[in-house]
């Protein structure tokens, strides 16, 4: 066990444990370096940044027989400590382990409340489940930013706010119910929104935003990436295309009269209509920071675990 950050008694702090996955015996130094880099990345985001003193961070860098992680759809099979793999739930990008016994047996060597599995990989992929753990492909170009999104799921049960052509492993519900997630609403009662205390008087509900601009940019980028895949273009070229697509979509998300306001912006939880998110921009849809409502939800969980 490696002590990355010690802020005090584990009984009074949020204890975050990182497990290295797919690091061979010769890669122990890389594992620790990667986890320290990930730690600094996580704590560069608010509210983790301003609540850093409420966290302890631990790492376990036990060696795996093989280096790397499995990607079954690509014919890549690795013998690793926890059996973490891509292609979970039929989605190439989703990465989890199903060997909970191996994970918990190793994690028992450290105090922990929440956990991240750090995959020794540069492939696009990740996962995050409330109360279970979050995964990160640490050498993917935007891997740390992706992890922060996934950690939002794991730590505070934040819902996905993206919705356009979302690749998910289940179908839409037949009825609209108010979601459990603190950052998504079905807006069944516009007079009692779950983040009512953060709304400014006069903000319309639903709240107008450049939805057509955003959806049009994603529609065009999806066609381009599908074409590139059909042409068997390289992973590097497709990654660059994804980056440009994010930049175009971000332009749409950062414009409009209510761009800095809390409201109810239609499009969330993989649905084009019927579900609403609290702000136009948030790392839970696309961006590099949590919105006001998500930050508030995260701080509530920090308060549950930590004591002054």
Short mmCIF file of C-alpha atoms in Angstrom, two decimals:
data_model
loop_
_atom_site.label_atom_id
_atom_site.label_comp_id
_atom_site.label_asym_id
_atom_site.label_seq_id
_atom_site.Cartn_x
_atom_site.Cartn_y
_atom_site.Cartn_z
CA UNK A 1 0.00 0.00 0.00
CA UNK A 2 1.26 3.46 -0.97
CA UNK A 3 0.20 6.58 0.88
CA UNK A 4 -0.48 9.23 -1.77
CA UNK A 5 -2.10 11.79 0.51
CA UNK A 6 -2.69 11.61 4.26
CA UNK A 7 -5.01 14.30 5.60
CA UNK A 8 -5.90 12.63 8.88
CA UNK A 9 -7.79 9.87 10.64
CA UNK A 10 -9.63 7.67 8.08
CA UNK A 11 -12.69 7.77 10.36
CA UNK A 12 -12.90 11.52 9.73
CA UNK A 13 -11.94 11.68 6.05
CA UNK A 14 -13.06 10.45 2.65
CA UNK A 15 -10.67 7.61 1.87
CA UNK A 16 -10.06 7.18 -1.86
CA UNK A 17 -8.23 4.04 -2.97
CA UNK A 18 -6.70 3.49 -6.40
CA UNK A 19 -5.94 -0.04 -7.59
CA UNK A 20 -3.45 -0.41 -10.41
CA UNK A 21 -4.65 -2.91 -13.04
CA UNK A 22 -2.58 -4.45 -15.81
CA UNK A 23 0.83 -3.35 -14.56
CA UNK A 24 3.52 -6.02 -14.89
CA UNK A 25 6.14 -6.54 -12.19
CA UNK A 26 8.54 -4.21 -14.02
CA UNK A 27 5.92 -1.43 -14.15
CA UNK A 28 5.45 -0.70 -10.44
CA UNK A 29 7.07 2.70 -10.82
CA UNK A 30 4.77 3.60 -13.72
CA UNK A 31 1.74 2.55 -11.67
CA UNK A 32 2.63 4.84 -8.78
CA UNK A 33 3.48 7.69 -11.13
CA UNK A 34 0.18 7.26 -13.00
CA UNK A 35 -1.83 7.27 -9.78
CA UNK A 36 -0.08 10.38 -8.50
CA UNK A 37 -0.82 12.08 -11.84
CA UNK A 38 -4.46 11.00 -11.62
CA UNK A 39 -4.71 12.29 -8.05
CA UNK A 40 -3.45 15.72 -9.05
CA UNK A 41 -5.84 15.72 -11.98
CA UNK A 42 -8.88 14.89 -9.86
CA UNK A 43 -8.06 17.58 -7.32
CA UNK A 44 -7.74 20.22 -10.02
CA UNK A 45 -11.55 20.11 -10.40
CA UNK A 46 -13.93 21.90 -8.05
CA UNK A 47 -15.30 21.03 -5.56
CA UNK A 48 -12.58 18.39 -5.02
CA UNK A 49 -9.96 21.14 -5.33
CA UNK A 50 -11.28 23.22 -2.44
CA UNK A 51 -12.17 20.14 -0.34
CA UNK A 52 -8.87 18.31 -0.84
CA UNK A 53 -8.06 18.38 2.87
CA UNK A 54 -11.11 16.17 3.48
CA UNK A 55 -9.54 13.28 1.51
CA UNK A 56 -6.97 10.61 2.13
CA UNK A 57 -5.64 8.90 -1.00
CA UNK A 58 -4.12 5.43 -1.08
CA UNK A 59 -2.74 3.24 -3.87
CA UNK A 60 -2.08 -0.45 -4.32
CA UNK A 61 0.21 -1.33 -7.23
CA UNK A 62 0.27 -5.12 -7.11
CA UNK A 63 1.75 -6.74 -10.21
CA UNK A 64 -0.38 -8.48 -12.84
CA UNK A 65 0.94 -11.43 -14.88
CA UNK A 66 0.35 -9.45 -18.09
CA UNK A 67 0.74 -5.79 -18.98
CA UNK A 68 -2.37 -4.04 -20.27
CA UNK A 69 -6.07 -4.94 -20.07
CA UNK A 70 -8.38 -7.12 -22.12
CA UNK A 71 -10.29 -5.84 -25.15
CA UNK A 72 -12.19 -8.98 -26.25
CA UNK A 73 -13.83 -7.46 -29.33
CA UNK A 74 -10.37 -6.64 -30.65
CA UNK A 75 -9.01 -10.10 -29.85
CA UNK A 76 -6.91 -8.83 -26.93
CA UNK A 77 -6.97 -11.04 -23.84
CA UNK A 78 -4.82 -10.27 -20.80
CA UNK A 79 -4.26 -12.12 -17.54
CA UNK A 80 -4.66 -9.39 -14.91
CA UNK A 81 -5.39 -9.26 -11.20
CA UNK A 82 -9.02 -8.16 -11.45
CA UNK A 83 -9.93 -9.20 -15.00
CA UNK A 84 -10.86 -5.67 -16.00
CA UNK A 85 -11.91 -5.46 -19.65
CA UNK A 86 -13.41 -3.23 -22.30
CA UNK A 87 -16.55 -4.21 -24.29
CA UNK A 88 -18.72 -4.55 -21.18
CA UNK A 89 -22.51 -4.49 -21.80
CA UNK A 90 -21.79 -4.74 -25.52
CA UNK A 91 -20.16 -1.29 -25.57
CA UNK A 92 -16.56 -1.08 -26.77
CA UNK A 93 -15.85 1.94 -24.56
CA UNK A 94 -17.26 0.53 -21.32
CA UNK A 95 -14.69 -1.01 -18.97
CA UNK A 96 -15.37 -2.90 -15.74
CA UNK A 97 -14.26 -5.92 -13.75
CA UNK A 98 -16.67 -8.63 -12.68
CA UNK A 99 -14.28 -10.21 -10.19
CA UNK A 100 -15.56 -8.39 -7.12
CA UNK A 101 -13.91 -10.92 -4.76
CA UNK A 102 -10.45 -10.18 -6.16
CA UNK A 103 -11.05 -6.43 -5.97
CA UNK A 104 -12.31 -6.49 -2.38
CA UNK A 105 -9.60 -8.89 -1.22
CA UNK A 106 -6.91 -6.54 -2.46
CA UNK A 107 -8.73 -3.41 -1.27
CA UNK A 108 -8.89 -4.84 2.25
CA UNK A 109 -5.24 -3.86 2.69
CA UNK A 110 -6.18 -0.17 2.76
CA UNK A 111 -8.90 1.98 4.30
CA UNK A 112 -11.33 3.09 1.60
CA UNK A 113 -14.76 4.60 1.07
CA UNK A 114 -14.54 5.01 -2.71
CA UNK A 115 -12.34 3.41 -5.33
CA UNK A 116 -10.82 3.85 -8.74
CA UNK A 117 -9.34 1.11 -10.92
CA UNK A 118 -6.45 2.54 -12.92
CA UNK A 119 -6.05 0.60 -16.15
CA UNK A 120 -2.62 0.50 -17.79
CA UNK A 121 -4.06 1.34 -21.19
CA UNK A 122 -4.19 4.09 -23.80
CA UNK A 123 -7.50 2.96 -25.33
CA UNK A 124 -10.69 4.99 -25.10
CA UNK A 125 -12.79 3.46 -22.34
CA UNK A 126 -14.03 3.85 -18.80
CA UNK A 127 -16.89 3.11 -16.42
CA UNK A 128 -18.38 4.35 -13.19
CA UNK A 129 -21.10 2.91 -10.96
CA UNK A 130 -22.49 4.50 -7.81
CA UNK A 131 -21.17 2.73 -4.71
CA UNK A 132 -18.98 0.30 -6.71
CA UNK A 133 -15.95 1.96 -8.36
CA UNK A 134 -14.83 4.00 -11.36
CA UNK A 135 -12.34 2.92 -14.01
CA UNK A 136 -9.90 4.96 -16.07
CA UNK A 137 -7.74 4.23 -19.10
CA UNK A 138 -4.90 6.29 -17.73
CA UNK A 139 -2.88 6.87 -20.90
CA UNK A 140 -5.81 7.89 -23.12
CA UNK A 141 -5.23 11.57 -24.08
CA UNK A 142 -8.23 12.84 -22.07
CA UNK A 143 -8.29 9.93 -19.63
CA UNK A 144 -8.17 12.04 -16.46
CA UNK A 145 -11.06 14.26 -17.58
CA UNK A 146 -13.06 11.16 -18.47
CA UNK A 147 -12.28 9.69 -15.04
CA UNK A 148 -13.58 12.81 -13.29
CA UNK A 149 -16.88 12.33 -15.14
CA UNK A 150 -17.02 8.65 -14.17
CA UNK A 151 -16.03 9.43 -10.59
CA UNK A 152 -19.05 11.76 -10.47
CA UNK A 153 -21.22 8.68 -11.11
CA UNK A 154 -19.40 6.57 -8.55
CA UNK A 155 -19.07 9.13 -5.78
CA UNK A 156 -22.25 11.23 -5.94
CA UNK A 157 -24.60 9.23 -8.20
CA UNK A 158 -24.56 11.99 -10.80
CA UNK A 159 -26.54 11.09 -13.91
CA UNK A 160 -25.28 11.35 -17.46
CA UNK A 161 -26.42 14.60 -19.02
CA UNK A 162 -25.40 13.69 -22.56
CA UNK A 163 -28.20 12.40 -24.71
CA UNK A 164 -27.64 12.67 -28.46
CA UNK A 165 -26.97 9.28 -30.10
CA UNK A 166 -25.84 7.98 -26.73
CA UNK A 167 -24.49 4.42 -26.84
CA UNK A 168 -26.10 2.70 -23.87
CA UNK A 169 -26.96 -0.90 -23.12
CA UNK A 170 -30.66 -0.48 -22.41
CA UNK A 171 -33.84 0.89 -23.98
CA UNK A 172 -35.84 3.97 -23.07
CA UNK A 173 -38.45 3.70 -20.32
CA UNK A 174 -42.11 3.73 -21.30
CA UNK A 175 -43.03 6.22 -18.59
CA UNK A 176 -41.42 9.36 -17.22
CA UNK A 177 -40.57 9.28 -13.54
CA UNK A 178 -38.50 11.71 -11.50
CA UNK A 179 -34.91 10.36 -11.59
CA UNK A 180 -33.02 9.55 -8.41
CA UNK A 181 -29.91 11.30 -9.71
CA UNK A 182 -29.50 14.79 -8.19
CA UNK A 183 -28.62 16.53 -11.47
CA UNK A 184 -31.45 15.33 -13.73
CA UNK A 185 -35.18 16.03 -13.59
CA UNK A 186 -38.25 14.99 -15.55
CA UNK A 187 -39.67 18.43 -14.66
CA UNK A 188 -42.97 16.88 -13.64
CA UNK A 189 -43.62 19.89 -11.42
CA UNK A 190 -41.86 23.04 -12.73
CA UNK A 191 -42.80 24.85 -9.51
CA UNK A 192 -40.82 22.42 -7.34
CA UNK A 193 -37.58 21.59 -9.16
CA UNK A 194 -35.16 19.50 -7.08
CA UNK A 195 -32.53 22.28 -7.32
CA UNK A 196 -35.10 25.00 -6.60
CA UNK A 197 -32.82 26.77 -4.10
CA UNK A 198 -30.26 27.43 -6.84
CA UNK A 199 -32.68 28.94 -9.38
CA UNK A 200 -32.74 32.67 -10.04
CA UNK A 201 -36.08 34.41 -10.15
CA UNK A 202 -37.23 34.97 -13.73
CA UNK A 203 -35.40 32.00 -15.29
CA UNK A 204 -37.92 30.22 -17.56
CA UNK A 205 -38.60 26.51 -17.09
CA UNK A 206 -37.93 24.74 -19.41
CA UNK A 207 -34.95 26.98 -20.19
CA UNK A 208 -34.16 27.87 -23.84
CA UNK A 209 -30.73 26.93 -25.19
CA UNK A 210 -29.06 26.34 -28.63
CA UNK A 211 -30.26 22.74 -28.77
CA UNK A 212 -30.48 22.57 -32.58
CA UNK A 213 -26.92 23.86 -32.95
CA UNK A 214 -25.61 21.24 -30.52
CA UNK A 215 -27.50 18.33 -32.06
CA UNK A 216 -26.54 19.36 -35.59
CA UNK A 217 -22.84 19.45 -34.72
CA UNK A 218 -23.00 15.99 -33.14
CA UNK A 219 -24.98 14.57 -36.04
CA UNK A 220 -22.35 15.74 -38.50
CA UNK A 221 -19.45 14.48 -36.40
CA UNK A 222 -21.07 11.08 -35.96
CA UNK A 223 -21.39 10.66 -39.72
CA UNK A 224 -17.75 11.63 -40.13
CA UNK A 225 -16.50 9.15 -37.53
CA UNK A 226 -18.64 6.35 -39.01
CA UNK A 227 -17.14 7.11 -42.41
CA UNK A 228 -13.63 7.05 -40.95
CA UNK A 229 -14.26 3.70 -39.31
CA UNK A 230 -15.58 2.27 -42.58
CA UNK A 231 -12.40 3.49 -44.25
CA UNK A 232 -10.38 1.80 -41.47
CA UNK A 233 -8.66 5.04 -40.52
CA UNK A 234 -6.23 4.91 -37.61
CA UNK A 235 -7.17 5.25 -33.93
CA UNK A 236 -5.11 8.45 -33.81
CA UNK A 237 -7.11 10.00 -36.65
CA UNK A 238 -10.42 9.03 -35.06
CA UNK A 239 -9.26 10.41 -31.70
CA UNK A 240 -8.42 13.71 -33.38
CA UNK A 241 -11.84 13.73 -35.07
CA UNK A 242 -13.50 13.16 -31.69
CA UNK A 243 -11.53 16.10 -30.29
CA UNK A 244 -12.66 18.43 -33.07
CA UNK A 245 -16.25 17.26 -32.63
CA UNK A 246 -16.12 18.05 -28.91
CA UNK A 247 -14.81 21.52 -29.67
CA UNK A 248 -17.65 22.21 -32.12
CA UNK A 249 -20.30 20.95 -29.72
CA UNK A 250 -18.73 22.94 -26.91
CA UNK A 251 -19.19 26.13 -28.94
CA UNK A 252 -22.95 25.47 -29.03
CA UNK A 253 -23.04 24.68 -25.31
CA UNK A 254 -21.24 27.90 -24.45
CA UNK A 255 -23.65 30.28 -26.20
CA UNK A 256 -27.17 31.54 -25.54
CA UNK A 257 -28.83 33.93 -23.06
CA UNK A 258 -28.91 31.46 -20.15
CA UNK A 259 -25.48 29.91 -20.56
CA UNK A 260 -24.39 30.84 -17.02
CA UNK A 261 -27.76 30.30 -15.35
CA UNK A 262 -29.24 27.37 -13.43
CA UNK A 263 -32.48 26.26 -15.06
CA UNK A 264 -33.93 23.16 -16.72
CA UNK A 265 -32.29 22.53 -20.11
CA UNK A 266 -33.94 19.79 -22.16
CA UNK A 267 -31.76 16.83 -23.11
CA UNK A 268 -30.29 14.45 -20.52
CA UNK A 269 -30.17 10.81 -19.42
CA UNK A 270 -29.73 9.61 -23.05
CA UNK A 271 -33.06 11.20 -24.05
CA UNK A 272 -33.56 14.08 -26.51
CA UNK A 273 -36.75 15.11 -24.72
CA UNK A 274 -38.46 14.61 -21.40
CA UNK A 275 -35.41 14.90 -19.16
CA UNK A 276 -33.64 18.11 -18.17
CA UNK A 277 -30.23 19.06 -16.78
CA UNK A 278 -29.54 22.05 -14.51
CA UNK A 279 -27.06 23.98 -16.69
CA UNK A 280 -26.05 24.06 -20.34
CA UNK A 281 -22.45 23.12 -19.62
CA UNK A 282 -21.15 20.48 -17.23
CA UNK A 283 -18.56 17.72 -17.34
CA UNK A 284 -21.50 15.31 -17.12
CA UNK A 285 -22.49 16.28 -20.69
CA UNK A 286 -19.42 17.88 -22.27
CA UNK A 287 -16.93 20.26 -20.77
CA UNK A 288 -14.18 20.53 -18.22
CA UNK A 289 -15.99 21.53 -15.01
CA UNK A 290 -18.93 20.43 -12.90
CA UNK A 291 -22.02 22.65 -12.94
CA UNK A 292 -23.27 24.35 -9.78
CA UNK A 293 -25.81 21.62 -9.01
CA UNK A 294 -23.30 18.79 -9.46
CA UNK A 295 -20.76 20.57 -7.26
CA UNK A 296 -23.41 20.94 -4.56
CA UNK A 297 -24.29 17.21 -4.80
CA UNK A 298 -20.62 16.21 -4.53
CA UNK A 299 -20.10 18.40 -1.48
CA UNK A 300 -23.07 16.78 0.23
CA UNK A 301 -21.37 13.38 -0.12
CA UNK A 302 -18.04 14.76 1.11
CA UNK A 303 -19.88 16.10 4.15
CA UNK A 304 -21.35 12.65 4.82
CA UNK A 305 -17.90 11.06 5.11
CA UNK A 306 -15.74 13.83 6.53
CA UNK A 307 -15.64 15.68 9.80
CA UNK A 308 -13.73 18.89 10.60
#
